[in-house]
Short mmCIF file of C-alpha atoms in Angstrom, two decimals:
data_model
loop_
_atom_site.label_atom_id
_atom_site.label_comp_id
_atom_site.label_asym_id
_atom_site.label_seq_id
_atom_site.Cartn_x
_atom_site.Cartn_y
_atom_site.Cartn_z
CA MET A 30 262.22 190.54 20.08
CA GLN A 31 259.77 189.66 17.08
CA PRO A 32 255.69 188.73 18.45
CA ILE A 33 254.71 185.77 18.39
CA ALA A 34 251.15 185.61 16.09
CA SER A 35 248.67 185.32 19.02
CA SER A 36 250.53 188.39 21.28
CA TYR A 37 249.82 191.71 20.03
CA ARG A 38 246.31 192.81 21.87
CA ASP A 39 247.42 194.22 24.31
CA PRO A 40 250.09 197.29 24.17
CA ALA A 41 251.60 196.61 27.59
CA GLY A 42 253.50 193.44 26.54
CA PHE A 43 253.86 190.73 24.14
CA VAL A 44 255.44 187.20 23.87
CA PHE A 45 258.32 186.10 21.55
CA GLU A 46 260.20 183.08 21.13
CA GLU A 47 263.86 182.41 21.15
CA GLU A 48 265.63 179.27 20.51
CA GLY A 49 263.02 177.18 21.68
CA ARG A 50 262.49 179.12 24.75
CA LEU A 51 259.14 181.58 25.48
CA PHE A 52 259.32 184.90 27.00
CA ARG A 53 257.63 187.59 27.55
CA PHE A 54 258.05 191.84 27.00
CA ILE A 55 256.43 193.81 29.81
CA ASP A 56 256.68 197.65 28.26
CA SER A 57 257.80 200.87 30.44
CA ARG A 58 253.73 201.77 30.62
CA TYR A 59 252.83 198.21 32.60
CA GLU A 60 255.71 198.99 35.07
CA VAL A 61 253.79 200.84 37.42
CA HIS A 62 251.32 198.10 37.62
CA TYR A 63 253.84 194.94 37.38
CA SER A 64 255.76 196.37 39.89
CA ARG A 65 252.80 196.47 42.59
CA LEU A 66 251.89 192.62 41.55
CA LEU A 67 255.23 191.62 42.18
CA GLN A 68 255.55 194.11 45.86
CA SER A 69 252.46 192.88 46.62
CA GLY A 70 252.87 190.41 48.03
CA LEU A 71 249.76 188.97 45.10
CA TYR A 72 252.08 187.58 42.72
CA GLY A 73 253.94 185.22 45.52
CA GLU A 74 250.01 184.45 46.71
CA LEU A 75 249.22 183.20 43.62
CA VAL A 76 251.82 181.50 42.55
CA LYS A 77 251.69 179.91 46.12
CA LYS A 78 248.70 178.61 45.42
CA GLY A 79 248.70 176.89 41.80
CA TRP A 80 246.66 179.44 40.23
CA LEU A 81 249.02 181.65 37.98
CA ILE A 82 251.99 180.84 36.18
CA PRO A 83 255.15 181.73 37.96
CA HIS A 84 257.90 183.23 35.89
CA LYS A 85 261.51 184.34 36.15
CA GLU A 86 263.24 187.95 35.28
CA THR A 87 265.27 187.54 32.32
CA PRO A 88 268.13 190.23 31.29
CA ASN A 89 267.23 191.53 27.61
CA ASP A 90 269.41 194.65 26.16
CA ALA A 91 267.43 195.25 23.80
CA ALA A 92 264.24 195.55 26.27
CA HIS A 93 266.22 197.64 29.07
CA SER A 94 267.73 200.02 26.47
CA SER A 95 263.57 200.97 26.00
CA GLY A 96 263.04 201.07 29.78
CA GLY A 97 261.23 197.68 29.49
CA ARG A 98 261.83 193.84 31.15
CA VAL A 99 261.56 190.71 30.24
CA ILE A 100 260.44 187.54 31.81
CA GLU A 101 260.18 184.10 30.92
CA PRO A 102 257.38 182.29 32.68
CA GLU A 103 257.13 178.41 32.97
CA ARG A 104 256.41 176.69 29.92
CA ILE A 105 253.30 175.33 28.96
CA PRO A 106 253.47 171.70 28.31
CA PHE A 107 250.52 171.61 25.84
CA ILE A 108 248.39 174.27 24.46
CA SER A 109 244.69 173.88 24.58
CA TYR A 110 241.57 176.22 23.92
CA PRO A 111 237.68 177.08 25.38
CA TYR A 112 236.30 175.60 22.91
CA GLU A 113 237.90 171.58 23.20
CA TRP A 114 236.85 172.09 27.11
CA SER A 115 233.78 169.77 28.86
CA PHE A 116 231.40 171.51 31.04
CA ASN A 117 233.41 171.54 33.54
CA MET A 118 236.59 172.75 32.24
CA TRP A 119 234.72 175.79 31.75
CA GLN A 120 233.21 175.83 35.31
CA ASP A 121 236.48 175.56 36.68
CA ALA A 122 238.53 178.30 34.63
CA ALA A 123 235.08 180.87 35.01
CA LEU A 124 235.41 179.67 38.86
CA LEU A 125 239.72 180.03 39.33
CA THR A 126 239.24 184.13 36.87
CA LEU A 127 236.26 184.94 39.65
CA GLN A 128 239.24 183.75 42.31
CA ILE A 129 241.64 186.07 40.97
CA ALA A 130 240.10 188.71 40.67
CA SER A 131 239.08 188.61 44.03
CA ALA A 132 242.77 187.54 45.61
CA ALA A 133 243.50 190.82 42.97
CA LEU A 134 241.26 193.48 44.96
CA LYS A 135 242.67 192.52 48.41
CA TYR A 136 245.85 193.48 47.05
CA GLY A 137 245.03 196.38 45.75
CA MET A 138 244.10 195.85 42.33
CA VAL A 139 242.08 194.70 39.64
CA LEU A 140 241.37 192.17 36.61
CA LYS A 141 241.72 193.69 33.80
CA ASP A 142 240.71 190.89 31.13
CA ALA A 143 238.46 187.83 31.44
CA THR A 144 238.96 185.49 28.43
CA PRO A 145 239.36 182.38 29.02
CA PHE A 146 242.33 182.39 26.46
CA ASN A 147 244.17 183.02 29.90
CA ILE A 148 243.31 179.82 30.96
CA GLN A 149 245.34 176.98 30.45
CA PHE A 150 244.91 173.32 32.03
CA ILE A 151 248.12 171.43 33.83
CA LYS A 152 248.41 168.94 35.81
CA GLY A 153 244.53 168.53 35.42
CA ARG A 154 243.79 171.87 36.90
CA PRO A 155 243.31 175.02 35.66
CA VAL A 156 245.86 178.17 35.73
CA PHE A 157 246.45 181.60 34.68
CA ILE A 158 248.94 182.42 32.62
CA ASP A 159 248.43 186.18 31.37
CA THR A 160 251.35 187.64 33.94
CA LEU A 161 250.25 191.57 32.39
CA SER A 162 246.09 191.25 33.02
CA PHE A 163 246.95 193.59 36.83
CA GLU A 164 246.31 196.60 37.09
CA ASN A 165 246.36 198.90 40.15
CA TYR A 166 242.49 199.30 41.25
CA GLU A 167 240.92 203.26 41.65
CA GLU A 168 238.41 203.48 43.71
CA GLY A 169 234.89 203.57 42.34
CA SER A 170 235.75 202.46 39.09
CA HIS A 171 233.70 199.82 37.66
CA TRP A 172 235.60 196.04 37.12
CA VAL A 173 236.35 196.75 33.57
CA ALA A 174 236.02 193.15 32.46
CA TYR A 175 232.72 192.10 33.75
CA ARG A 176 231.41 192.12 30.37
CA GLN A 177 233.93 190.28 28.94
CA PHE A 178 233.68 187.18 31.47
CA CYS A 179 229.81 187.94 31.29
CA GLU A 180 229.68 186.30 26.89
CA CYS A 181 233.21 184.40 27.73
CA PHE A 182 231.99 182.29 30.70
CA LEU A 183 228.75 183.11 31.25
CA ALA A 184 227.42 182.95 28.30
CA PRO A 185 229.02 179.33 27.23
CA LEU A 186 228.20 177.51 30.60
CA LEU A 187 224.32 178.94 30.25
CA LEU A 188 224.18 177.15 26.79
CA MET A 189 225.17 173.84 28.40
CA HIS A 190 223.32 174.57 31.10
CA TYR A 191 220.20 174.89 29.63
CA SER A 192 221.12 173.64 26.02
CA HIS A 193 223.17 170.91 25.59
CA PRO A 194 226.58 170.45 26.98
CA GLU A 195 228.32 170.67 23.28
CA THR A 196 227.48 174.26 22.77
CA GLY A 197 230.26 175.58 23.71
CA LYS A 198 231.78 175.38 20.87
CA LEU A 199 229.78 177.86 19.38
CA PHE A 200 233.49 180.00 20.92
CA ILE A 201 234.97 178.81 17.90
CA VAL A 202 232.57 181.80 16.29
CA TYR A 203 232.68 183.76 18.99
CA PRO A 204 236.08 183.62 20.59
CA ASN A 205 236.01 187.27 21.79
CA GLY A 206 232.79 186.77 23.51
CA ILE A 207 229.49 185.28 22.39
CA PRO A 208 226.93 188.43 22.02
CA LEU A 209 224.16 188.50 24.56
CA ASN A 210 221.64 189.48 21.69
CA VAL A 211 222.82 185.99 20.53
CA LEU A 212 222.95 184.67 23.24
CA THR A 213 219.29 185.41 24.43
CA GLY A 214 217.92 183.89 21.04
CA LEU A 215 219.49 180.89 22.03
CA LEU A 216 218.78 180.49 26.07
CA PRO A 217 214.92 178.37 26.59
CA GLY A 218 212.78 181.29 27.74
CA ARG A 219 212.27 179.89 31.08
CA ALA A 220 215.85 180.97 31.32
CA LYS A 221 214.65 185.03 32.11
CA TRP A 222 213.48 183.79 35.36
CA ASN A 223 216.61 182.86 37.29
CA VAL A 224 217.37 186.05 39.07
CA ASN A 225 221.29 185.49 38.25
CA THR A 226 220.64 184.62 34.48
CA PHE A 227 218.61 188.25 34.50
CA LEU A 228 220.66 190.40 35.70
CA HIS A 229 224.49 189.33 34.28
CA ILE A 230 222.60 188.19 31.01
CA TYR A 231 219.19 189.94 29.72
CA LEU A 232 219.50 193.28 31.51
CA GLN A 233 223.12 193.39 30.62
CA ALA A 234 221.66 192.89 26.76
CA LYS A 235 218.59 195.51 27.38
CA LEU A 236 221.31 197.77 27.96
CA SER A 237 223.57 197.86 26.01
CA ALA A 238 220.57 197.75 23.01
CA GLY A 239 220.27 201.69 23.46
CA ASN A 240 217.27 201.74 26.79
CA LYS A 241 220.05 203.59 28.32
CA LYS A 242 221.12 207.33 28.33
CA ARG A 243 224.22 207.06 26.36
CA ASN A 244 225.73 210.27 27.68
CA ALA A 245 225.30 209.36 31.19
CA ALA A 246 227.78 209.33 33.36
CA PRO A 247 228.88 205.64 35.17
CA ALA A 248 228.00 205.74 38.49
CA GLU A 249 230.71 204.93 41.43
CA PHE A 250 231.79 201.30 42.24
CA SER A 251 232.88 201.02 45.57
CA LYS A 252 235.12 198.37 45.88
CA GLN A 253 232.95 196.97 48.46
CA LYS A 254 230.61 196.64 45.87
CA LEU A 255 233.32 195.06 43.62
CA ASP A 256 233.46 192.30 45.93
CA VAL A 257 229.91 191.49 46.27
CA LEU A 258 229.65 191.09 42.31
CA LEU A 259 232.37 188.87 42.11
CA LYS A 260 231.13 186.39 45.18
CA GLY A 261 228.23 186.65 43.45
CA LEU A 262 229.22 185.45 40.16
CA LYS A 263 231.36 183.37 42.23
CA GLY A 264 228.12 181.49 43.43
CA PHE A 265 225.87 181.55 40.51
CA VAL A 266 228.87 179.25 38.74
CA GLN A 267 229.46 177.28 41.19
CA LYS A 268 225.50 176.22 41.07
CA LEU A 269 225.25 175.30 37.29
CA GLN A 270 225.18 172.14 36.18
CA VAL A 271 225.51 170.47 32.70
CA LYS A 272 222.29 169.79 30.29
CA LYS A 273 222.46 165.51 30.27
CA LYS A 274 222.02 164.39 27.08
CA LYS A 275 222.33 160.59 26.61
CA THR A 276 225.00 159.73 24.24
CA THR A 277 226.18 156.48 21.99
CA TRP A 278 229.17 156.15 23.97
CA ASP A 279 228.29 157.32 27.67
CA ASP A 280 228.63 153.45 28.02
CA TYR A 281 230.67 151.83 25.34
CA TYR A 282 232.96 149.80 27.01
CA THR A 283 231.37 148.87 29.62
CA GLY A 284 227.90 148.16 27.94
CA THR A 285 227.86 148.48 24.33
CA VAL A 286 231.36 146.97 22.74
CA LEU A 287 231.94 143.27 23.16
CA GLY A 288 231.54 142.24 26.22
CA GLY A 289 233.77 142.24 29.16
CA ASP A 290 236.15 139.20 27.76
CA TYR A 291 237.20 141.91 24.96
CA VAL A 292 237.88 144.58 26.91
CA LYS A 293 240.41 142.06 29.59
CA ALA A 294 241.63 140.67 26.77
CA LYS A 295 242.45 144.28 24.46
CA THR A 296 244.01 146.01 28.07
CA ALA A 297 246.39 143.29 28.11
CA LEU A 298 247.77 143.21 24.70
CA VAL A 299 247.66 147.29 24.86
CA LEU A 300 249.97 146.53 28.29
CA SER A 301 251.95 144.69 26.42
CA TYR A 302 252.94 146.79 23.47
CA LEU A 303 253.56 149.99 25.96
CA GLY A 304 256.02 147.51 27.48
CA GLU A 305 258.11 146.44 23.62
CA ILE A 306 258.59 150.87 23.66
CA GLU A 307 260.01 153.90 24.97
CA PHE A 308 258.07 156.82 25.28
CA GLU A 309 257.15 159.93 27.60
CA THR A 310 254.06 161.06 26.02
CA ALA A 311 251.12 159.94 24.16
CA ILE A 312 248.11 161.25 22.37
CA ASP A 313 244.98 158.68 23.08
CA LEU A 314 242.45 159.57 19.97
CA GLY A 315 238.94 158.26 20.25
CA ALA A 316 239.74 157.94 24.45
CA ASN A 317 236.12 157.79 25.15
CA ASP A 318 235.87 157.00 28.76
CA GLY A 319 239.74 157.49 28.96
CA HIS A 320 240.13 153.47 30.49
CA PHE A 321 243.46 153.13 27.86
CA SER A 322 244.87 156.79 28.64
CA LEU A 323 245.09 156.17 32.16
CA LEU A 324 247.42 153.06 31.58
CA LEU A 325 249.55 155.48 30.99
CA ASN A 326 249.75 156.59 34.04
CA ASN A 327 253.87 156.83 33.59
CA ALA A 328 253.53 159.17 30.91
CA GLU A 329 254.71 162.51 31.32
CA ARG A 330 251.78 164.04 29.60
CA VAL A 331 248.79 162.12 27.44
CA ILE A 332 246.27 164.24 25.57
CA ALA A 333 242.90 162.31 25.54
CA VAL A 334 240.64 162.91 22.89
CA ASP A 335 237.04 162.74 22.26
CA ALA A 336 234.12 163.80 20.16
CA ASP A 337 231.73 163.14 22.52
CA ALA A 338 231.04 165.97 25.53
CA ASN A 339 229.37 163.56 28.01
CA CYS A 340 233.14 161.00 27.83
CA ILE A 341 235.56 164.29 27.86
CA ASN A 342 233.14 165.74 31.39
CA ASP A 343 233.29 162.32 33.52
CA LEU A 344 237.40 161.87 32.24
CA TYR A 345 237.83 165.31 33.99
CA LEU A 346 235.84 164.67 36.65
CA LYS A 347 237.68 161.90 36.95
CA ILE A 348 241.11 163.32 36.75
CA LYS A 349 240.27 166.22 38.84
CA ARG A 350 238.72 163.81 41.76
CA GLU A 351 241.49 161.10 42.03
CA LYS A 352 244.08 163.84 41.19
CA ILE A 353 245.71 162.23 38.37
CA ASN A 354 248.05 164.91 36.67
CA ASN A 355 249.42 163.20 33.61
CA VAL A 356 246.10 162.95 31.02
CA LEU A 357 244.49 166.69 29.54
CA PRO A 358 240.77 165.21 28.33
CA LEU A 359 240.11 167.69 25.56
CA LEU A 360 236.59 167.83 23.26
CA THR A 361 237.32 167.47 19.45
CA ASP A 362 235.64 166.28 16.75
CA LEU A 363 238.55 164.29 14.50
CA VAL A 364 236.77 164.69 11.46
CA ASN A 365 235.92 168.00 12.51
CA PRO A 366 238.71 168.75 14.38
CA SER A 367 238.97 172.33 15.68
CA PRO A 368 240.99 175.18 12.98
CA ALA A 369 243.81 177.74 13.10
CA THR A 370 241.00 180.84 13.36
CA GLY A 371 241.89 184.36 15.05
CA TRP A 372 243.44 187.08 13.31
CA ASN A 373 244.52 185.67 9.64
CA ASN A 374 244.75 182.76 11.25
CA ALA A 375 247.71 182.55 12.98
CA GLU A 376 246.55 183.78 16.99
CA ARG A 377 245.31 179.48 17.01
CA ASP A 378 246.32 176.88 15.98
CA PRO A 379 244.50 173.94 14.35
CA ILE A 380 244.96 171.00 16.67
CA SER A 381 246.50 168.52 14.13
CA GLN A 382 249.18 170.91 14.50
CA ARG A 383 249.39 170.83 18.50
CA LEU A 384 249.39 167.09 18.68
CA LYS A 385 252.95 165.62 18.48
CA ALA A 386 253.98 163.06 21.27
CA ASP A 387 255.83 159.97 21.09
CA LEU A 388 252.75 157.35 20.99
CA VAL A 389 248.99 157.59 19.18
CA LEU A 390 246.85 155.42 20.70
CA ALA A 391 243.66 154.60 17.83
CA LEU A 392 241.72 152.32 19.44
CA ALA A 393 238.55 151.52 17.54
CA LEU A 394 238.40 154.31 15.65
CA VAL A 395 239.49 153.33 12.42
CA HIS A 396 236.06 151.38 11.23
CA HIS A 397 234.25 154.97 12.38
CA LEU A 398 236.74 157.26 10.13
CA ALA A 399 236.76 154.53 7.00
CA ILE A 400 233.08 153.87 7.00
CA ALA A 401 231.06 156.03 8.80
CA ASN A 402 232.86 159.01 7.39
CA ASN A 403 234.59 157.95 4.18
CA ILE A 404 237.77 158.37 4.74
CA PRO A 405 240.32 156.29 2.67
CA LEU A 406 242.52 153.73 4.82
CA SER A 407 245.28 156.30 3.28
CA PHE A 408 244.68 159.70 4.17
CA ILE A 409 244.30 158.35 7.91
CA ALA A 410 247.68 156.47 7.23
CA GLY A 411 248.89 159.98 6.39
CA TRP A 412 246.41 161.93 8.91
CA LEU A 413 248.79 159.95 11.33
CA ALA A 414 251.70 159.53 11.05
CA PRO A 415 253.33 163.51 11.50
CA MET A 416 251.94 162.94 15.60
CA ALA A 417 253.88 160.54 16.38
CA GLY A 418 256.98 157.67 16.34
CA TYR A 419 254.79 154.90 17.19
CA LEU A 420 251.40 154.08 16.73
CA ILE A 421 249.48 151.24 18.76
CA ILE A 422 246.30 150.32 16.31
CA GLU A 423 243.48 148.28 15.98
CA PHE A 424 241.46 147.16 12.67
CA VAL A 425 238.06 145.76 13.10
CA PRO A 426 236.85 144.33 10.18
CA LYS A 427 233.77 143.98 7.90
CA SER A 428 232.32 141.29 9.92
CA ASP A 429 232.62 142.59 13.20
CA GLU A 430 228.96 143.85 14.38
CA LYS A 431 229.68 147.30 15.02
CA VAL A 432 230.77 147.51 11.23
CA LYS A 433 227.69 145.90 10.37
CA LEU A 434 226.01 147.84 12.13
CA LEU A 435 227.49 151.36 10.28
CA LEU A 436 227.25 149.79 6.93
CA GLN A 437 223.13 148.31 8.44
CA ASN A 438 221.42 151.16 6.09
CA ARG A 439 223.85 151.66 2.98
CA GLN A 440 225.55 150.56 0.45
CA ASP A 441 229.08 148.57 1.69
CA ILE A 442 231.40 150.78 -1.12
CA PHE A 443 234.10 150.40 0.65
CA THR A 444 235.50 147.39 -1.63
CA GLY A 445 239.07 148.70 0.17
CA TYR A 446 238.54 148.45 3.72
CA THR A 447 239.81 144.60 4.30
CA GLU A 448 242.64 143.92 6.61
CA GLU A 449 245.19 143.81 3.45
CA GLY A 450 243.60 147.23 2.53
CA PHE A 451 244.83 148.45 5.66
CA LYS A 452 248.15 147.04 5.59
CA GLU A 453 249.12 148.35 2.46
CA ALA A 454 248.03 151.89 3.49
CA PHE A 455 250.10 151.55 6.12
CA ALA A 456 253.02 149.88 5.40
CA ALA A 457 253.46 153.17 3.13
CA LYS A 458 254.16 155.38 6.51
CA TYR A 459 254.76 152.47 8.84
CA HIS A 460 256.80 149.61 9.93
CA PHE A 461 255.19 147.14 11.25
CA LEU A 462 257.19 145.63 14.62
CA LYS A 463 253.79 143.62 16.01
CA GLU A 464 249.96 142.21 15.17
CA GLN A 465 248.00 140.10 17.01
CA LYS A 466 243.85 139.35 17.22
CA THR A 467 241.85 141.05 20.05
CA GLY A 468 240.95 138.18 22.49
CA ASN A 469 238.59 136.09 20.65
CA THR A 470 237.09 138.56 18.07
CA GLY A 471 238.80 139.43 15.01
CA ARG A 472 239.76 142.59 15.50
CA ILE A 473 243.19 143.01 15.57
CA LEU A 474 245.95 145.02 17.13
CA PHE A 475 248.62 146.98 15.43
CA LEU A 476 252.32 148.43 16.98
CA MET A 477 254.14 150.07 14.25
CA LYS A 478 256.92 152.52 14.51
CA ARG A 479 256.48 155.29 11.52
CA ARG A 480 259.27 155.46 9.29
#
């Protein structure tokens, strides 16, 4: 039973993999808490509500000989990380954490961890995945995860509320939570006049800075006070709203591209290409508002990736509102994607390793990579090929108004950016199955199969 790289922090157990299946070892020291989780009815309630990942008991001789046990949680189809979430994804993850903490308290247990890494988005909604985060409640004790919740959930949410919708990406730098002294330096001065922000952020930061008797015994905290704290946090989080910032891509398909005829023709062409191939999973790179991601309604899973926080947040709200369960929107800059992070750069995989599917859509994307970011076409082909067997990709020529705009204030050094250069670069990695111009434009849509 060799723990996976990300599972080393909790002495109560660890996650390991065998023959392509994931298991969780539970150490004997956690048995009293695990038994209460099951026998109290808490586990049953959380699983029934869809709040906690279900599991089944699995026989394992090595585990039993040590007095422990092994469970097999339901497999998570795709792992995302908090710095890839939009504001409302963060907010829903925070609310779920508080709801679970409140539910645990009713059954005489407490949630000992409040990190967003314990949340994954499955079928359009957040689900808690750490079965070992529950401990028996001791009367008079404080919520051990309170500060963690404030630094890991409130901090990013407040930055996105007061400053900018993309400040959640700071979690890449501070994966254990944004320190309160850093947070108070980033928030605008008016933030401290909000009573909740003052109590949960500024007051805590002041106390931790040393303006408190360090050896003073903590006052007892009744179960009723803990329940009030959780409910107060929930109300505070619910009221937060993202700070809206107008971006270039807010209305890309509805107002700033080539018009409705282009979108209509492109949609029809994409649908015709989809009818030529078999696929179950897909990735939509540069998904924008998710127009093409949502066409893949028969796919088992679609990962919709874009660098625009507004687009990803609007798409998340749409799939939540319309109960679309096969699309996962993620916020990441494809030129500077989510890296490998954590201890020895092995705790959390880069998004380039996680993006694997049967089909990739790369529509109205290549010119942004090649022209705006100087990435050679051969690099783009080599980057896309490992992701999926099939590729639907759009080539936008230099005669296109959008490419002219990109070149408007810079020297055209892109001599290889031609249709011939594009075909040569991609022919090294793909077979060309279909190609056709999109409507009355010079844009060309290709269907390719990896060599």
